[in-house]
Short mmCIF file of C-alpha atoms in Angstrom, two decimals:
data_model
loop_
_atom_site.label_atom_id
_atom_site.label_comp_id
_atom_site.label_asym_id
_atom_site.label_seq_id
_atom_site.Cartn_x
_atom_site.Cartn_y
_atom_site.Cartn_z
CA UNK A 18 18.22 -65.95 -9.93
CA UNK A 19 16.70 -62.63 -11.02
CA UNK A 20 14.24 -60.65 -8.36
CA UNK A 21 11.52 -58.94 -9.98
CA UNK A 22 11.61 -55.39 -9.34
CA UNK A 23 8.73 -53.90 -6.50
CA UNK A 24 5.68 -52.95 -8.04
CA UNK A 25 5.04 -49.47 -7.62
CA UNK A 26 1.45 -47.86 -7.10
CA UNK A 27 0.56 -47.32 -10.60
CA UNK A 28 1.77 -51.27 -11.09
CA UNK A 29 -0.84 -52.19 -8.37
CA UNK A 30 -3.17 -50.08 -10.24
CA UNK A 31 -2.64 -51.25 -13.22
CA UNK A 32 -3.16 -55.14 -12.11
CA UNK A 33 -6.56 -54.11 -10.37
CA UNK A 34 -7.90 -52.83 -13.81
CA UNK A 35 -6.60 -55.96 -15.54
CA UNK A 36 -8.92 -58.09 -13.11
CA UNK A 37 -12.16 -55.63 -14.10
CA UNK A 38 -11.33 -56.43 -17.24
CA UNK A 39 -11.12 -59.98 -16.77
CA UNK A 40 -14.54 -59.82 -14.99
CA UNK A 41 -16.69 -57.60 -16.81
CA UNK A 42 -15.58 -57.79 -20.54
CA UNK A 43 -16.30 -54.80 -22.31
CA UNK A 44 -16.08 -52.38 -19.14
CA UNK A 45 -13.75 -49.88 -20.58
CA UNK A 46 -16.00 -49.29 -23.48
CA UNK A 47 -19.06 -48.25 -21.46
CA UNK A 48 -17.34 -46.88 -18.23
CA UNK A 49 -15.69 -43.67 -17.62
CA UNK A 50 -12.73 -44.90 -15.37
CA UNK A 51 -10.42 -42.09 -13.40
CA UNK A 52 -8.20 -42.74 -10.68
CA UNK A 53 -6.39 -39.44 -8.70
CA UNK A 54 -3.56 -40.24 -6.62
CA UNK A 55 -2.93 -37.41 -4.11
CA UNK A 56 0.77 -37.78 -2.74
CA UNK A 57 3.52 -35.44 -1.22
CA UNK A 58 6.33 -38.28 -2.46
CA UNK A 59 9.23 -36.11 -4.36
CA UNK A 60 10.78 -39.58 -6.07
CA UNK A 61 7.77 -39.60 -9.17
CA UNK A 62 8.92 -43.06 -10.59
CA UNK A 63 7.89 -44.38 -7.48
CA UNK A 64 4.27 -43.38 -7.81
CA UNK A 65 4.01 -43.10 -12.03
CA UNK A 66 6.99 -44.14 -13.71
CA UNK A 67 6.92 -43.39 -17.14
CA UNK A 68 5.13 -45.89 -19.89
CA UNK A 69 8.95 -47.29 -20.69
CA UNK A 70 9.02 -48.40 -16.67
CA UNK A 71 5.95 -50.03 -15.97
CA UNK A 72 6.55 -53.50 -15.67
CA UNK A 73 2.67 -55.08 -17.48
CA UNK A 74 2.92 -55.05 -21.26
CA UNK A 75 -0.75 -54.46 -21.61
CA UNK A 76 -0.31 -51.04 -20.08
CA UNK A 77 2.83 -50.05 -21.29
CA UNK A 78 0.46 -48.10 -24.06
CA UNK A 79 -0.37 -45.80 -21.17
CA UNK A 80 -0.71 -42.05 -21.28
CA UNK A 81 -0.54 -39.86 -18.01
CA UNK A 82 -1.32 -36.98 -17.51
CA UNK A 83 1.16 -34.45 -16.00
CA UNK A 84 1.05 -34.38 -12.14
CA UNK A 85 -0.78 -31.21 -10.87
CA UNK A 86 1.12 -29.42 -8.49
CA UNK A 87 -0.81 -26.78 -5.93
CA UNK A 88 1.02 -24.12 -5.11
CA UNK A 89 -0.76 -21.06 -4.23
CA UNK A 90 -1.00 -21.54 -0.43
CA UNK A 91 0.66 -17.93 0.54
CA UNK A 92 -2.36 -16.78 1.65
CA UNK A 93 -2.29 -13.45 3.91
CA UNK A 94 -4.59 -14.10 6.59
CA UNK A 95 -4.13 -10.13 7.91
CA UNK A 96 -6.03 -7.96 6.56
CA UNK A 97 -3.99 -4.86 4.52
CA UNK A 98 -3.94 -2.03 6.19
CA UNK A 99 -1.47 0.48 7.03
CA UNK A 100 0.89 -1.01 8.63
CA UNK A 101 3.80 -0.03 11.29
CA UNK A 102 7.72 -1.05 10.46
CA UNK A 103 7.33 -2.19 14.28
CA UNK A 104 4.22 -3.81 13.66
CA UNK A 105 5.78 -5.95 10.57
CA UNK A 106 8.63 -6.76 12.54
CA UNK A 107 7.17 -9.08 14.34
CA UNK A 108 7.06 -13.06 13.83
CA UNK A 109 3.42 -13.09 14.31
CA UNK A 110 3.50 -10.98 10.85
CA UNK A 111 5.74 -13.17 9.38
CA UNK A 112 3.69 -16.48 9.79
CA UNK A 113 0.74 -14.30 7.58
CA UNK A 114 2.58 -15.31 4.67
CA UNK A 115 3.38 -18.58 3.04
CA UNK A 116 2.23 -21.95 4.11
CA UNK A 117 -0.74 -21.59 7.01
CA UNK A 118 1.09 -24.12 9.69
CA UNK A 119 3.80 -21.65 11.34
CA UNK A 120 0.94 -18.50 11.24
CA UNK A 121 -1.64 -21.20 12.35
CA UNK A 122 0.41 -22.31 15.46
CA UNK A 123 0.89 -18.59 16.46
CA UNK A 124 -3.02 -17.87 16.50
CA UNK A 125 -3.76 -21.03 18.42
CA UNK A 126 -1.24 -19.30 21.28
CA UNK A 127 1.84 -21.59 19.99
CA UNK A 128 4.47 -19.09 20.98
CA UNK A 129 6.23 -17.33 18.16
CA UNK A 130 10.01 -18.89 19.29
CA UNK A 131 8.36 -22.80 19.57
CA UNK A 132 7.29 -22.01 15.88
CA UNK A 133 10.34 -20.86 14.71
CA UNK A 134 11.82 -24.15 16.33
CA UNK A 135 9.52 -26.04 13.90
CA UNK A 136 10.54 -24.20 11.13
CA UNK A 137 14.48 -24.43 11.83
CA UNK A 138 14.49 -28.72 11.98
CA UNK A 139 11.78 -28.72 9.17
CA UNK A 140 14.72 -26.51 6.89
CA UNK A 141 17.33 -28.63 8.49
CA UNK A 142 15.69 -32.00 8.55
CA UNK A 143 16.94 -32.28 12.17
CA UNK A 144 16.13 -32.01 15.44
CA UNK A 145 17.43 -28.80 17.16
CA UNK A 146 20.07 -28.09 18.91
CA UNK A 147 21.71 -28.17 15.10
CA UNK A 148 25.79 -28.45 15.25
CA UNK A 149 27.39 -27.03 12.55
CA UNK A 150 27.86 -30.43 10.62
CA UNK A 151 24.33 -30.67 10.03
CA UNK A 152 23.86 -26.93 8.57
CA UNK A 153 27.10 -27.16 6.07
CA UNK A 154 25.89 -30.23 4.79
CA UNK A 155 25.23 -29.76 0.83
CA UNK A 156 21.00 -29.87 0.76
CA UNK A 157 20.95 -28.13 3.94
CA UNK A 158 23.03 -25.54 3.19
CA UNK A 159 21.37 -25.22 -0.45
CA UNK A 160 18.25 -24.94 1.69
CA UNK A 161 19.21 -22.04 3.60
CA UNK A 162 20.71 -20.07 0.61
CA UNK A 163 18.19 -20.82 -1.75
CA UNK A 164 15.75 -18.94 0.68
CA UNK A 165 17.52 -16.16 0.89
CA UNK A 166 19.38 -15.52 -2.18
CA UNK A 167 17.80 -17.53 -4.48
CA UNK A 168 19.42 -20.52 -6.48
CA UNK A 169 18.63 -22.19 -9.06
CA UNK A 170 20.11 -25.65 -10.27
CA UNK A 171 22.00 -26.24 -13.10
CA UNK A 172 19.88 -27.47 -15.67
CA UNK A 173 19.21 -31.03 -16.57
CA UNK A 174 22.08 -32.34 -14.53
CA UNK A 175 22.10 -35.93 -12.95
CA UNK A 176 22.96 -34.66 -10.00
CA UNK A 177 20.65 -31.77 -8.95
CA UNK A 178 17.80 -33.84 -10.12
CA UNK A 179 17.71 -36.38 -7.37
CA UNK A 180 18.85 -33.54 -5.13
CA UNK A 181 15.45 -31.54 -6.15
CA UNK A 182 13.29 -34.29 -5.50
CA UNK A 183 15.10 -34.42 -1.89
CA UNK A 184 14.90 -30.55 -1.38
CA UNK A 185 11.34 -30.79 -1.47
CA UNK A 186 10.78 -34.18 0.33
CA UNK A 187 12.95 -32.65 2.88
CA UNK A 188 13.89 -28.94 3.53
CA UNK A 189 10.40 -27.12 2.37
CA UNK A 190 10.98 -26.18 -1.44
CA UNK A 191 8.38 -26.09 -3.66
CA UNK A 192 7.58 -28.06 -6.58
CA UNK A 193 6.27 -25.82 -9.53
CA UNK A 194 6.07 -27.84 -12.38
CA UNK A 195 5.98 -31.81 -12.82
CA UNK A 196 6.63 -32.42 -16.55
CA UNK A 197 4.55 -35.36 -18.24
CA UNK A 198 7.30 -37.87 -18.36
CA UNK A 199 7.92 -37.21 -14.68
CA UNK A 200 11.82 -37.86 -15.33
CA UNK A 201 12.39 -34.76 -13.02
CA UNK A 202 10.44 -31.87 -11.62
CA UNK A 203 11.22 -27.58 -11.38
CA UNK A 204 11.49 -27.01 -7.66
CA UNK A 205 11.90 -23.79 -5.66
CA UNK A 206 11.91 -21.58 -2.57
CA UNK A 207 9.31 -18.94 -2.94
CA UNK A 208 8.45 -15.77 -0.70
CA UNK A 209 8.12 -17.10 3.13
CA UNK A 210 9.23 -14.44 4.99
CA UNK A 211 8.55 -17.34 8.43
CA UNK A 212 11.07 -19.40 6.80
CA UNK A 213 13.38 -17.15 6.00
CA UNK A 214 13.76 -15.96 9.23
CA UNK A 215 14.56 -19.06 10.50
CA UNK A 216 16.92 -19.79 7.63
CA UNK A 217 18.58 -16.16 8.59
CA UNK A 218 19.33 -17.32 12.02
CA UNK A 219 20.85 -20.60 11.35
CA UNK A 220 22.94 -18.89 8.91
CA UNK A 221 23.91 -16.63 11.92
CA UNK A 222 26.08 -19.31 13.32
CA UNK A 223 30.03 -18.31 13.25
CA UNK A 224 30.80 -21.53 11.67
CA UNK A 225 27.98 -21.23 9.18
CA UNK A 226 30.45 -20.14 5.86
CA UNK A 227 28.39 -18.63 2.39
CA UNK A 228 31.07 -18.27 0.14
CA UNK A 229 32.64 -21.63 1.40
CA UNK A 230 28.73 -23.14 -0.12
CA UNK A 231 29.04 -21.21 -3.12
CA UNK A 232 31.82 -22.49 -4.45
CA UNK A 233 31.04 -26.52 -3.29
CA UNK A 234 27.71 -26.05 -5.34
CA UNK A 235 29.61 -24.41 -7.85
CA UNK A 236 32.61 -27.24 -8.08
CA UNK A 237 29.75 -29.97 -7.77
CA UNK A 238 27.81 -28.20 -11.06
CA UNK A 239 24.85 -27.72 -8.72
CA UNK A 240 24.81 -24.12 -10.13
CA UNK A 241 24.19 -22.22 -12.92
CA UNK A 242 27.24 -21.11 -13.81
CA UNK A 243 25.48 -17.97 -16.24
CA UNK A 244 24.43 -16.81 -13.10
CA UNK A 245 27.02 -16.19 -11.21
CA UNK A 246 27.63 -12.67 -11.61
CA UNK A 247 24.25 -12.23 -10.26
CA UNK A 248 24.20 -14.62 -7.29
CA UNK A 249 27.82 -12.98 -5.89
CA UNK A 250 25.65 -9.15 -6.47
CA UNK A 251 22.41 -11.12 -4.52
CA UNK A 252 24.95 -12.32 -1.54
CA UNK A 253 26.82 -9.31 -1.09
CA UNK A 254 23.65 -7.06 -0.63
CA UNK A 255 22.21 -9.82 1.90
CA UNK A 256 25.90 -10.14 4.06
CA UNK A 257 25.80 -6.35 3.94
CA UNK A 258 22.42 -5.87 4.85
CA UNK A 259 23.00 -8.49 7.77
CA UNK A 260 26.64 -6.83 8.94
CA UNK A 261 24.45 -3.24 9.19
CA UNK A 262 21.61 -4.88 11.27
CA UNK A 263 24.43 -6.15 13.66
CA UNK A 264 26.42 -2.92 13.91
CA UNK A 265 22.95 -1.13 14.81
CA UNK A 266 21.51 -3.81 17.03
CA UNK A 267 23.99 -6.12 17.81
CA UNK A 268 21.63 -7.90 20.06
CA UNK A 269 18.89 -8.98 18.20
CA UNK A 270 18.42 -12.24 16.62
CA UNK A 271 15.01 -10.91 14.54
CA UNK A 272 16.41 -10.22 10.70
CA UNK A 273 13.59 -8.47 9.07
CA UNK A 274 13.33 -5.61 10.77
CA UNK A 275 15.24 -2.53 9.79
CA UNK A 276 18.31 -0.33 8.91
CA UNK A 277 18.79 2.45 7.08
CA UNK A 278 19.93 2.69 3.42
CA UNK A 279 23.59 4.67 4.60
CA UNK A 280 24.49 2.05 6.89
CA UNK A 281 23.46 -0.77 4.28
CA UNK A 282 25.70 1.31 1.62
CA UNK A 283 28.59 1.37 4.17
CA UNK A 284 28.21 -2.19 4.88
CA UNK A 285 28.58 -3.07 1.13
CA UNK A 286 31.10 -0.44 0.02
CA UNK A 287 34.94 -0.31 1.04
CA UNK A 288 35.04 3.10 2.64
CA UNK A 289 36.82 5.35 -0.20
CA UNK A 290 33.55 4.29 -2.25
CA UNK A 291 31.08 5.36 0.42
CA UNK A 292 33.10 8.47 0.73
CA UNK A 293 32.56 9.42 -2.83
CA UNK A 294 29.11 8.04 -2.76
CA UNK A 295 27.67 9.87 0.20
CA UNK A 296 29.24 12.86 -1.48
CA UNK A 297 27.84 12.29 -4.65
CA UNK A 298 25.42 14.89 -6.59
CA UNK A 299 22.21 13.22 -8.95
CA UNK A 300 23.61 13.52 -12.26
CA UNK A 301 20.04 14.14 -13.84
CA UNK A 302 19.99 17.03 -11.81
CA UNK A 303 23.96 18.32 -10.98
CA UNK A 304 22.65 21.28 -8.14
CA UNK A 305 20.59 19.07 -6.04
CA UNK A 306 21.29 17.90 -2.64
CA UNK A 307 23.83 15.67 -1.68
CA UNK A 308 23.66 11.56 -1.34
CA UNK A 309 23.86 11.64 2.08
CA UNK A 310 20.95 14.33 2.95
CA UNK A 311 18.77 13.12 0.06
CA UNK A 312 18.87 9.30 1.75
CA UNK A 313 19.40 10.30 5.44
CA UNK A 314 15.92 9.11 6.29
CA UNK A 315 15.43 6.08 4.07
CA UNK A 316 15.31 2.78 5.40
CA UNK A 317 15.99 -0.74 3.56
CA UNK A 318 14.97 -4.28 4.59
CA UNK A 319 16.55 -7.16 2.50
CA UNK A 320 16.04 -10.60 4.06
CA UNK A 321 15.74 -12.47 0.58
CA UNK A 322 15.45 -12.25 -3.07
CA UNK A 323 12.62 -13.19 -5.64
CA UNK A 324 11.92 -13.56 -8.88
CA UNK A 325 9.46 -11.48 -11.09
CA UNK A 326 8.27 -12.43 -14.66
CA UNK A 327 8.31 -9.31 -16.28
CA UNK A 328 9.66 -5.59 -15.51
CA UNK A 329 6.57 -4.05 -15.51
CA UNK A 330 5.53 -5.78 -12.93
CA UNK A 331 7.60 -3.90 -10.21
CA UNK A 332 5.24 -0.57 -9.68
CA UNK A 333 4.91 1.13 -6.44
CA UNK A 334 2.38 -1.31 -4.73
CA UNK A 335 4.40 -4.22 -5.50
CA UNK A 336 7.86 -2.57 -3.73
CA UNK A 337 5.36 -1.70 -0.80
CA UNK A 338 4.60 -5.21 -0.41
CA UNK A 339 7.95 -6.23 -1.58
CA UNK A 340 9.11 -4.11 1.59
CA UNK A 341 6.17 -5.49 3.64
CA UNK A 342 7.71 -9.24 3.20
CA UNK A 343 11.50 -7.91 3.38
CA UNK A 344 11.99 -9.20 0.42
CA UNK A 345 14.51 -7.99 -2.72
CA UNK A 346 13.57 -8.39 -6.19
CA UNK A 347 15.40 -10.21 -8.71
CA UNK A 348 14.55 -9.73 -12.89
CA UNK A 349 13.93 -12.78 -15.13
CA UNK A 350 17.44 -13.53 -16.80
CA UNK A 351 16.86 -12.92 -19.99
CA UNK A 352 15.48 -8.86 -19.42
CA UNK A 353 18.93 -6.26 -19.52
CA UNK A 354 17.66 -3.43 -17.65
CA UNK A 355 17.98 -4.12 -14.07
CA UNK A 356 19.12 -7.19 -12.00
CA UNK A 357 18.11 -6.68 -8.30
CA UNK A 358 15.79 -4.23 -6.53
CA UNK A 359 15.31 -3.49 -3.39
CA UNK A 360 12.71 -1.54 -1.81
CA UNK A 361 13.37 1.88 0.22
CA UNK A 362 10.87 3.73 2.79
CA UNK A 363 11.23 6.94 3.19
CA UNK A 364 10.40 7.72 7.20
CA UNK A 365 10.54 10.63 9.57
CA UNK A 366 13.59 9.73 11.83
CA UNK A 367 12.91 11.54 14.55
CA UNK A 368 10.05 9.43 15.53
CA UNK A 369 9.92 5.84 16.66
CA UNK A 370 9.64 2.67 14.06
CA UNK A 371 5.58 2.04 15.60
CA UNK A 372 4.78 5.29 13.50
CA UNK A 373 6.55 4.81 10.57
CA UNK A 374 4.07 3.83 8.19
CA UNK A 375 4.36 1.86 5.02
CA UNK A 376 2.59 3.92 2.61
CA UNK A 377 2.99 3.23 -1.43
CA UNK A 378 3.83 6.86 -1.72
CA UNK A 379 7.21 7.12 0.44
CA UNK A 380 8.27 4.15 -1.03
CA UNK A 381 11.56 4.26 -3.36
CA UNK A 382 14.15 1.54 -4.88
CA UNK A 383 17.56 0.63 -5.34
CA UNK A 384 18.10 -0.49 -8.88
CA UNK A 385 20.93 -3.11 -9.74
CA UNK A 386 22.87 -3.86 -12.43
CA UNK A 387 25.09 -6.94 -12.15
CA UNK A 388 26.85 -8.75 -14.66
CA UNK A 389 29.93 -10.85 -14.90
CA UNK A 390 30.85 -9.87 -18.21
CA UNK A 391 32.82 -6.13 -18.16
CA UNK A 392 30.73 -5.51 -21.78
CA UNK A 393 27.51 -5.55 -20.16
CA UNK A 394 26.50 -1.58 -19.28
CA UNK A 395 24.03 -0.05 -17.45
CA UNK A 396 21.42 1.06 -19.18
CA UNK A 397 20.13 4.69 -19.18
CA UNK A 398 18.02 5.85 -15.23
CA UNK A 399 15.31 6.42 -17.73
CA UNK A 400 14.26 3.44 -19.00
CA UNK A 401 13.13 1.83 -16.05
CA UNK A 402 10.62 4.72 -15.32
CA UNK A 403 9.83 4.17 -19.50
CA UNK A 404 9.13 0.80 -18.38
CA UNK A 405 7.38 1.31 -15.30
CA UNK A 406 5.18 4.22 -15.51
CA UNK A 407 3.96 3.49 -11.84
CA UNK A 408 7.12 3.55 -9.91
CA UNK A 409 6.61 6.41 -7.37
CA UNK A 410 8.95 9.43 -9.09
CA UNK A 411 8.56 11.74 -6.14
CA UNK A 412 11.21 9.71 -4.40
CA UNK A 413 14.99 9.77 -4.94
CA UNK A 414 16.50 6.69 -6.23
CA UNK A 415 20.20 4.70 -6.27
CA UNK A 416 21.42 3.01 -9.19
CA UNK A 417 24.05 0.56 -9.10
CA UNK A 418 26.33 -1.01 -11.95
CA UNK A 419 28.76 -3.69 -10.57
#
């Protein structure tokens, strides 16, 4: 005997409107009818199915709009001033940015670590203590990663649809956009420096393996694979960032706070290529000072990666706040110019982090170039001041080609 398949909501919504009809003939002609259906369920079909899935006849004529999705809640609640590196390395700063529940806890005297508890099962979907099962497993780890070096699905495969919709029913992403048809939605980890954190120390677990992730998503086509020269560049700035906060304090468990830029280079160069590098002259101008005395008192924090639109978007008040959330910047894929930047503050060294200030006009960049095609070359230091005519040129700045 055949079941008949559960009615979803817009099935039960659909049958109500059949009965006005029934008992006031004529009601759709003289009566503006909307319904909005507010809901946080990922699995769309379940809500709207498409016109092909809904189960009356007489509505199977009918058109949906595309489900609005709301997603400007980063809100900072602090008011910009100039800030401290000591004062932004704190997770009260953190929980400014992002969603309003983890900075909202903290100002209602929720201590910072109890937050960060929250933050860590809500990424996991699990209750803490979490073994190292539960953080290998494929949508957590895909979590944790996307946070900080930024992934994005394959497209239009089987497979990372339903594990989108589960992403963001379950480990925090984002859902941009909803297409009309609702067949799948465009989901996403944006800037949350809160969550990041807490996705930086559960990836601080021994048995917590990146490269071992990368290559399951890549064998299960989770990834796309014309971006793989780019996500190995993104990883091996964030492991070497990570290594040089370690070797400096190997105590701490709080990532964004600081290191400088030579211990970040040594981190991710073998060291006959520091060596050369530290040693290295700016070929624009052959008789200036030397790597290692130009950069001596810059200062890099990289917690995560994000993606900007458009080049000329990246001018020296966005890398101030860029440095602000710890946070690197990746270029959309289709630009050639640069891959990955990350911001650099200049500071005076022999004075404590609580007075280094983060002012727009000590701020500085490493530019990246990464590609996994040999052909692809760097372009020329120039164009990226051509095409950013309010990048701070007072500063000294790396590029990289890998």
């Amino acid at each position: 005997m055949l079941q008949r398949a559960p009615e979803s909501r817009l099935d039960i919504l659909c049958s109500v409107m059949a009965d006005l009809k029934a008992v006031y003939p004529g009601w759709e002609q003289d009566t503006h009818f909307a319904c909005i259906l507010l809901s946080t369920d990922s699995e769309l079909t379940n809500v709207a199915p498409t016109a092909g899935q809904i189960s009356s006849k007489r509505w199977s004529s009918l058109s949906l709009p595309g489900a609005l999705t709301c997603i400007p809640f980063d809100v900072f609640v602090e008011r910009d001033r100039s800030w401290t590196v000591a004062e932004i390395s704190t997770l009260y700063f953190l929980g400014s940015f992002g969603r309003p529940l983890f900075g909202a806890l903290m100002r209602n005297h929720v201590g910072g670590e109890r937050a960060l508890s929250l933050a860590k099962e809500k990424l996991a979907h699990a209750k803490e203590p979490l073994t190292p099962d539960v953080l290998m497993k494929t949508q957590t780890a895909f979590a944790l990663l996307a946070r900080r070096i930024l992934l994005d699905f394959r497209p239009l495969q089987r497979s990372t649809k339903t594990m989108a919709s589960n992403l963001v029913a379950c480990h925090l992403q984002v859902a941009y956009v909803i297409p009309t048809h609702h067949r799948f939605l465009v989901s996403g980890s944006p800037s949350e420096p809160f969550l990041v954190e807490a996705a930086a120390q559960m990836m601080a677990s021994p048995e917590f393996d990146t490269i071992e992730c990368l290559l399951r998503f890549t064998k299960e086509e989770l990834l796309d694979s014309g971006e793989s020269g780019e996500i190995v560049g993104r990883t091996l700035m964030i492991n070497a960032y990570d290594a040089a906060l370690r070797a400096r304090a190997p105590a701490t468990t709080m990532y964004h706070s600081w290191v400088t830029v030579l211990d970040f280079l040594k981190a991710l160069f073998p060291d006959e290529v520091y060596a050369g590098v530290i040693a290295s002259r700016p070929f624009k101008h052959p008789d200036g000072p030397i790597f290692e005395a130009a950069f001596t008192n810059a200062v890099v924090r990289l917690t995560h990666f994000v993606r900007l639109s458009e080049l000329n978007l990246i001018t020296a008040a966005n890398v101030r706040k860029a440095f602000l959330r710890g946070m690197g910047i990746v270029g959309d894929q289709t630009q050639e110019l640069i891959d990955t930047l990350v911001p650099i503050l200049f500071v005076d060294r022999s004075k404590a982090p609580s007075e280094w200030v983060v002012e727009e006009g000590e701020m500085s960049q490493i530019a990246a170039h990464c590609k996994n095609k040999a052909a692809d070359a760097m372009p020329p230091h120039s164009d990226l001041y051509d095409a950013n005519p309010e990048l701070n040129t007072e500063k000294p700045m790396i590029l990289m080609w890998h």
